[in-house]
mmCIF file of N, CA and C in Angstrom:
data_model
loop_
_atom_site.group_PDB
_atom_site.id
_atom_site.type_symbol
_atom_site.label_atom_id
_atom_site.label_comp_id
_atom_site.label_asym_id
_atom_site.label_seq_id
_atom_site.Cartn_x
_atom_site.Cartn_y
_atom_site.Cartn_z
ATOM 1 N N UNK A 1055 0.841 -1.172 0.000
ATOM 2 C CA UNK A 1055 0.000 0.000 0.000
ATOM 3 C C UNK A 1055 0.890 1.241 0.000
ATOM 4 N N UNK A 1056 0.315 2.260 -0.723
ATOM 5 C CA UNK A 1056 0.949 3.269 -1.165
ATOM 6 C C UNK A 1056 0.161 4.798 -0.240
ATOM 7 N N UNK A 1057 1.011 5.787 -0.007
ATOM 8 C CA UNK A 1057 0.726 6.782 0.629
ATOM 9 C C UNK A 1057 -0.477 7.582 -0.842
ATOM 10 N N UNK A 1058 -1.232 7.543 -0.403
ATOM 11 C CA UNK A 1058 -1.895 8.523 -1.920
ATOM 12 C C UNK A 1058 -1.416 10.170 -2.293
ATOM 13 N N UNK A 1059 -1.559 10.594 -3.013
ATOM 14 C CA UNK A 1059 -0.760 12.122 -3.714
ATOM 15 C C UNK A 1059 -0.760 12.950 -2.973
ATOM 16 N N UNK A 1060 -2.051 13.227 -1.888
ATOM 17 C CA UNK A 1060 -2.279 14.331 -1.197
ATOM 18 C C UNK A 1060 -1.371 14.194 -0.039
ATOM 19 N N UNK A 1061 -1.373 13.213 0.815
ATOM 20 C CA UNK A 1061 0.049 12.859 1.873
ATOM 21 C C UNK A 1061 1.461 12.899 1.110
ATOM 22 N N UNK A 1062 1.238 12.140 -0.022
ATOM 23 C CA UNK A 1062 3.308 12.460 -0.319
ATOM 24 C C UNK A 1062 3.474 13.769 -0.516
ATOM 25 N N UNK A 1063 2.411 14.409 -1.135
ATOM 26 C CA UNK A 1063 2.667 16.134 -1.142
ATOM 27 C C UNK A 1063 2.985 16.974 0.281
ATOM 28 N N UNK A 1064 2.034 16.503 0.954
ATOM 29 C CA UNK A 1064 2.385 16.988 2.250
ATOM 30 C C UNK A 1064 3.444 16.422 2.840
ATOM 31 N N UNK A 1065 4.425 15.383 3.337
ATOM 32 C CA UNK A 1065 5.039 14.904 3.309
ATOM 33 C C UNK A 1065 6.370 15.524 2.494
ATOM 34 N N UNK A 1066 6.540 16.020 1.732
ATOM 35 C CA UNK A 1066 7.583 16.411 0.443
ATOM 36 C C UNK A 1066 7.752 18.248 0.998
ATOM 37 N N UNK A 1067 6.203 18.811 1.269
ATOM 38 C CA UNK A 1067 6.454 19.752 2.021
ATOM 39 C C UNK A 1067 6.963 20.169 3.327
ATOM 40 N N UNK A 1068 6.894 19.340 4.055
ATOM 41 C CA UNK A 1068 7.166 19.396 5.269
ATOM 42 C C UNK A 1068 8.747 19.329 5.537
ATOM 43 N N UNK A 1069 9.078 18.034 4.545
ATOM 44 C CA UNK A 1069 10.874 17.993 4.259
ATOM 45 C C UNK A 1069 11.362 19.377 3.945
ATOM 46 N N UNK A 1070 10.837 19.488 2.705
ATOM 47 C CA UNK A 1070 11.156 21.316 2.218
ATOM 48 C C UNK A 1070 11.634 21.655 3.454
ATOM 49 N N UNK A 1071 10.173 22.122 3.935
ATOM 50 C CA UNK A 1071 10.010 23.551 5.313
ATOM 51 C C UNK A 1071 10.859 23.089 6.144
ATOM 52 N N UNK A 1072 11.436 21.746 6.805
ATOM 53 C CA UNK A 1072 12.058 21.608 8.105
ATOM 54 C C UNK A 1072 14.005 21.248 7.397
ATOM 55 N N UNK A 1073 13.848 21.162 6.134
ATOM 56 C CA UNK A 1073 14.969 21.315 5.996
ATOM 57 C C UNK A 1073 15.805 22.555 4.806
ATOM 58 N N UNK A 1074 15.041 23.380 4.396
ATOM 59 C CA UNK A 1074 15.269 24.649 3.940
ATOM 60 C C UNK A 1074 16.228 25.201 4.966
ATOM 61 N N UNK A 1075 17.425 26.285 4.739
ATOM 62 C CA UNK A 1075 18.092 27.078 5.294
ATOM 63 C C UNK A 1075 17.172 28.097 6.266
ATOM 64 N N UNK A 1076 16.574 28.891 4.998
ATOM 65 C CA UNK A 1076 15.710 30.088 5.162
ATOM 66 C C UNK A 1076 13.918 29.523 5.117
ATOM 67 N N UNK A 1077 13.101 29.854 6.029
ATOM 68 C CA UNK A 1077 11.678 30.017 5.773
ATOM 69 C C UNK A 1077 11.503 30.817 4.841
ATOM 70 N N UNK A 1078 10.191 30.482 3.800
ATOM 71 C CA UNK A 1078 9.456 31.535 3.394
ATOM 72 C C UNK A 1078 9.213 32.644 4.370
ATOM 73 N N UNK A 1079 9.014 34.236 3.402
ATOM 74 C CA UNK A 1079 8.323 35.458 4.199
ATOM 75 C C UNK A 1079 7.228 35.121 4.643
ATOM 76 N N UNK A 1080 6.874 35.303 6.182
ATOM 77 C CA UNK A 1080 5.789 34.758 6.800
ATOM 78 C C UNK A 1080 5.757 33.715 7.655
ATOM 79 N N UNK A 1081 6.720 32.715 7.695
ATOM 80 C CA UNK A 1081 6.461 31.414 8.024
ATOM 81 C C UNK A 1081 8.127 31.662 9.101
ATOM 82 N N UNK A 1082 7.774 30.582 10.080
ATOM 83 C CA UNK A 1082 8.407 30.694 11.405
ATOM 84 C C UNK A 1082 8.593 29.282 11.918
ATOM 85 N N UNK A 1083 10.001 28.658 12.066
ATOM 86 C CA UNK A 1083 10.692 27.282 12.436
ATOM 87 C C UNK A 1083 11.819 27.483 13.639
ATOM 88 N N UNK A 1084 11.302 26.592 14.764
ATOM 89 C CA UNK A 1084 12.634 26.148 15.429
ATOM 90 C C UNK A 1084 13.054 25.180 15.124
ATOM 91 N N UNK A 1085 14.507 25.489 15.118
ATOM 92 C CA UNK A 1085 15.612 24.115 14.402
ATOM 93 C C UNK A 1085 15.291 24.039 12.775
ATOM 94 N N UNK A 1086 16.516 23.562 11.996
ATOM 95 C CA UNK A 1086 16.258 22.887 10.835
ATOM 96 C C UNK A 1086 17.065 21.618 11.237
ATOM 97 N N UNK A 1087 16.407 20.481 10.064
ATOM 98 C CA UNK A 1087 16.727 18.963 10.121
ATOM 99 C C UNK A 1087 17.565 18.826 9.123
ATOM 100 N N UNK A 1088 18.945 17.908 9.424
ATOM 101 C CA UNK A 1088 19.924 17.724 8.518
ATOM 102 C C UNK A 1088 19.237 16.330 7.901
ATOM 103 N N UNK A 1089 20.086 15.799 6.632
ATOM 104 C CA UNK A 1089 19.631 14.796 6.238
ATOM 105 C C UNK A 1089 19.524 13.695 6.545
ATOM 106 N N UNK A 1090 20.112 13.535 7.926
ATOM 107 C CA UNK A 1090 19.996 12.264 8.298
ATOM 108 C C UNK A 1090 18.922 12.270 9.263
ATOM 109 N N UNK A 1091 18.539 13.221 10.135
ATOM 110 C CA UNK A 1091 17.305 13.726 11.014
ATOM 111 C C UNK A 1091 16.077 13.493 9.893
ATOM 112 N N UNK A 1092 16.013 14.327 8.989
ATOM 113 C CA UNK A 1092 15.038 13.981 7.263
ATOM 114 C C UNK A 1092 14.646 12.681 7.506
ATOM 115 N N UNK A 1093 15.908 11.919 6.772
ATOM 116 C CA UNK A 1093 15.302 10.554 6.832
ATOM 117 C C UNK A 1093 14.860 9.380 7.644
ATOM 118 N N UNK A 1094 15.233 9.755 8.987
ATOM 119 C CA UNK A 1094 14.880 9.319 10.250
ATOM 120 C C UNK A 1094 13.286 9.202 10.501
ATOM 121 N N UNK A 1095 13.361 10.600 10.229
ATOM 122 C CA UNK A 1095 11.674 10.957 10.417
ATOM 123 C C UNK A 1095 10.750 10.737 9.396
ATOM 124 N N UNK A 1096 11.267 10.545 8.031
ATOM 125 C CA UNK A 1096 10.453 10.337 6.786
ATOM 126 C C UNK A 1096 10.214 8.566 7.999
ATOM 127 N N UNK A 1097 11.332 8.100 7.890
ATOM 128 C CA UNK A 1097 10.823 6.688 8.122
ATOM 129 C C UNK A 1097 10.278 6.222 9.437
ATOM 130 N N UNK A 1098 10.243 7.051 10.521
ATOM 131 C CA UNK A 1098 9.623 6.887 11.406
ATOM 132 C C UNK A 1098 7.804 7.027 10.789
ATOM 133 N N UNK A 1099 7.241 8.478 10.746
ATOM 134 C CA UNK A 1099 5.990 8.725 9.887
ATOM 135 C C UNK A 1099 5.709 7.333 8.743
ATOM 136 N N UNK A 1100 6.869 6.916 8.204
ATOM 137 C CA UNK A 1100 5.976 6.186 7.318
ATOM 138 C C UNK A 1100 5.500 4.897 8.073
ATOM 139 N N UNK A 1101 6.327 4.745 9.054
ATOM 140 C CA UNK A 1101 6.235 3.047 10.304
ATOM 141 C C UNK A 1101 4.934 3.323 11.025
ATOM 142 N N UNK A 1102 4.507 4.703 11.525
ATOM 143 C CA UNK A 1102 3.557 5.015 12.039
ATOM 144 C C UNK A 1102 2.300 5.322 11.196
ATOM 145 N N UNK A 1103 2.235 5.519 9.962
ATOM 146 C CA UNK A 1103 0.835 5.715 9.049
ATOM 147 C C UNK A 1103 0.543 4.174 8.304
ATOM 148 N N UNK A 1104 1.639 3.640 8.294
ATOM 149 C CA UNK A 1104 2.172 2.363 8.056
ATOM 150 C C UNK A 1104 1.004 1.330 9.502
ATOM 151 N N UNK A 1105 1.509 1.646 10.390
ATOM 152 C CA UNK A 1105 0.500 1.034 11.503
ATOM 153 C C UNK A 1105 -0.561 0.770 11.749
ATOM 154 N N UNK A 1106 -1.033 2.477 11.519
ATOM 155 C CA UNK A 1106 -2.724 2.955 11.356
ATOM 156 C C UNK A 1106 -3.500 2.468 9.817
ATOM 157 N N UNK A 1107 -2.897 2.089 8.826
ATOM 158 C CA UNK A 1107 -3.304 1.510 7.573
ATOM 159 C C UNK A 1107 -3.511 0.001 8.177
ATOM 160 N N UNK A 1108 -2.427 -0.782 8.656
ATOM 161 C CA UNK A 1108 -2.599 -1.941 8.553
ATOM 162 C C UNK A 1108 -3.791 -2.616 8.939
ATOM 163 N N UNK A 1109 -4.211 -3.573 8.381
ATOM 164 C CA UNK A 1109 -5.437 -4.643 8.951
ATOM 165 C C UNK A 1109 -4.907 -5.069 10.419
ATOM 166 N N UNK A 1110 -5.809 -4.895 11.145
ATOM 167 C CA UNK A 1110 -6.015 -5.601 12.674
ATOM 168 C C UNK A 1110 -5.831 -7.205 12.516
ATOM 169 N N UNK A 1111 -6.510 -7.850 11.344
ATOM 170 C CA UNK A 1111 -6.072 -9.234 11.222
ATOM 171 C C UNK A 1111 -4.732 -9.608 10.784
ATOM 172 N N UNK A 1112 -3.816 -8.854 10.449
ATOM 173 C CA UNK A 1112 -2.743 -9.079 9.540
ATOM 174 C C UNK A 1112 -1.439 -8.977 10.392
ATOM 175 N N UNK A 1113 -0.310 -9.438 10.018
ATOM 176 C CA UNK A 1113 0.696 -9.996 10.618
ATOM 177 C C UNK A 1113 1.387 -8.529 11.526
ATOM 178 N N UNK A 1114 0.855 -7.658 11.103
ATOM 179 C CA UNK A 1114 1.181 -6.261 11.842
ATOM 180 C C UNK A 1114 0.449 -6.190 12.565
ATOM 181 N N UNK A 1115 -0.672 -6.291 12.950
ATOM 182 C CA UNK A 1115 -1.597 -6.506 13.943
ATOM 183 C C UNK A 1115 -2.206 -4.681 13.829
ATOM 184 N N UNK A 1116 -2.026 -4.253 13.119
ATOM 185 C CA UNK A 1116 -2.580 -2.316 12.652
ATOM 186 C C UNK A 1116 -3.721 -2.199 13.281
ATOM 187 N N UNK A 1117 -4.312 -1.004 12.994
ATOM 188 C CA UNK A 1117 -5.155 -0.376 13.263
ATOM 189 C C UNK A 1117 -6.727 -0.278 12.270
ATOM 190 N N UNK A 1118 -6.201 -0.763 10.839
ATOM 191 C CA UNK A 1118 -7.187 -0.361 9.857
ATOM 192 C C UNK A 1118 -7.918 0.343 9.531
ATOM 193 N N UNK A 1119 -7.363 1.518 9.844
ATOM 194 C CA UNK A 1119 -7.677 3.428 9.543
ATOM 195 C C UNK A 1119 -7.542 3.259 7.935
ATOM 196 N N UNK A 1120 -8.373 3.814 7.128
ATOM 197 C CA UNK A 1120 -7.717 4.369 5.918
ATOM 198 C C UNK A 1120 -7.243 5.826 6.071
ATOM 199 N N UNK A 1121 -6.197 5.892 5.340
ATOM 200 C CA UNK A 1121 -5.134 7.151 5.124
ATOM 201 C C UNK A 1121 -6.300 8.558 4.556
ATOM 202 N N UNK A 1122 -7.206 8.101 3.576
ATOM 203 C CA UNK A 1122 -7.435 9.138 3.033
ATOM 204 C C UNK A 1122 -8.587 9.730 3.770
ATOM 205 N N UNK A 1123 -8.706 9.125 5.058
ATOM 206 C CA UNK A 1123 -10.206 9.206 6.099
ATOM 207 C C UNK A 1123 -9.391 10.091 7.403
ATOM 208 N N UNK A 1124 -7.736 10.611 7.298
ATOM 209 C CA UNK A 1124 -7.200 11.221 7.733
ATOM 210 C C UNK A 1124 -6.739 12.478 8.230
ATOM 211 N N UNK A 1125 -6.736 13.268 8.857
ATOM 212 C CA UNK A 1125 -6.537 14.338 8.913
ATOM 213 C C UNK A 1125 -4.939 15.014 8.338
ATOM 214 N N UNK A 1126 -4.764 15.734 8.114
ATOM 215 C CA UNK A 1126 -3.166 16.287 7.702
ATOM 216 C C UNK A 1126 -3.126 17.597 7.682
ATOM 217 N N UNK A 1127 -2.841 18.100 8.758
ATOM 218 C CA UNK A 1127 -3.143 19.820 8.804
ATOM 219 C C UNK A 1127 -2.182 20.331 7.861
ATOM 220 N N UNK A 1128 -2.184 21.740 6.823
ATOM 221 C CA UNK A 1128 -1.126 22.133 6.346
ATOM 222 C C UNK A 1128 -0.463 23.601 7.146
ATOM 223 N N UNK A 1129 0.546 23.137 6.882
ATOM 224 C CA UNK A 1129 1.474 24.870 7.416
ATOM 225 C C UNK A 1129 0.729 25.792 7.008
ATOM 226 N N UNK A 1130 0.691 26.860 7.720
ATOM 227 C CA UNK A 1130 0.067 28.056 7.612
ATOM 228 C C UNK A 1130 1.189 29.202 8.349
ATOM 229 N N UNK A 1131 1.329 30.419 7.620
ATOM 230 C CA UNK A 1131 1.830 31.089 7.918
ATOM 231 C C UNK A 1131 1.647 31.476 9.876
ATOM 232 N N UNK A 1132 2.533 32.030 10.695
ATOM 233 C CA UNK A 1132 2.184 32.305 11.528
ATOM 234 C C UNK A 1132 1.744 33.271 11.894
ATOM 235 N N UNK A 1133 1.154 33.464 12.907
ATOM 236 C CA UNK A 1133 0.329 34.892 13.573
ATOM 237 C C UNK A 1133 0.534 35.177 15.211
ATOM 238 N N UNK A 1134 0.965 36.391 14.815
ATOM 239 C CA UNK A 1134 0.840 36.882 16.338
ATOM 240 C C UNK A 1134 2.311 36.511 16.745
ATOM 241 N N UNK A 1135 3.408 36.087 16.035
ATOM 242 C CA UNK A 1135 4.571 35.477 16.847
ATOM 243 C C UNK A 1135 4.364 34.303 17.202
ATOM 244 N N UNK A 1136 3.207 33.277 16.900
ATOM 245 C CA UNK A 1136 2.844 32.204 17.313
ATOM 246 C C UNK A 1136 4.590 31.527 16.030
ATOM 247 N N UNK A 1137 5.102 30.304 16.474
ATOM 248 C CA UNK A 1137 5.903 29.876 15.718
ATOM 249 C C UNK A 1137 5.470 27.821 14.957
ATOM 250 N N UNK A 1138 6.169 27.766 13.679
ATOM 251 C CA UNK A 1138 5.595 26.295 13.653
ATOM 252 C C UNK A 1138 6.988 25.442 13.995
ATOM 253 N N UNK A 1139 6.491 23.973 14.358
ATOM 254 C CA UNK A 1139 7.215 23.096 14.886
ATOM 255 C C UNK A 1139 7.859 22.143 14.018
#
């Protein structure tokens, strides 16, 4: 099973934003992630959506959430000095 377009997009963004030098004008990060932090976490997220997909009957013993029945908030500029994580 495959992540569908709307998660790898988000997913692909999130790499961007947490490993870009500079934020976009508007947008606000503590820390950036080197590439090995990146791929740590790409593969952690995928072990964990990976979980929530799986069948409850199946050798993973999952959750059997579908992905696209998911929530995925997107970045939004910040406000007020509020910062993203």
């Amino acid at each position: 099973m495959y992540a569908d377009a709307s998660l790898a997009m988000e997913m692909a963004d999130l790499i961007r934003f947490k490993t870009s030098t500079l934020t976009a004008i508007g947008f606000q990060r503590n820390g950036v992630w080197g590439e090995e932090t990146a791929s740590r976490k790409i593969e952690h997220l995928g072990l964990m959506f990976g979980a929530l997909a799986a069948s409850p009957a199946g050798i993973v013993k999952g959750r059997g959430g579908h992905l696209n029945l998911s929530a995925h908030p997107r970045i939004e500029k910040a406000r007020s000095g509020a910062s993203l994580r």
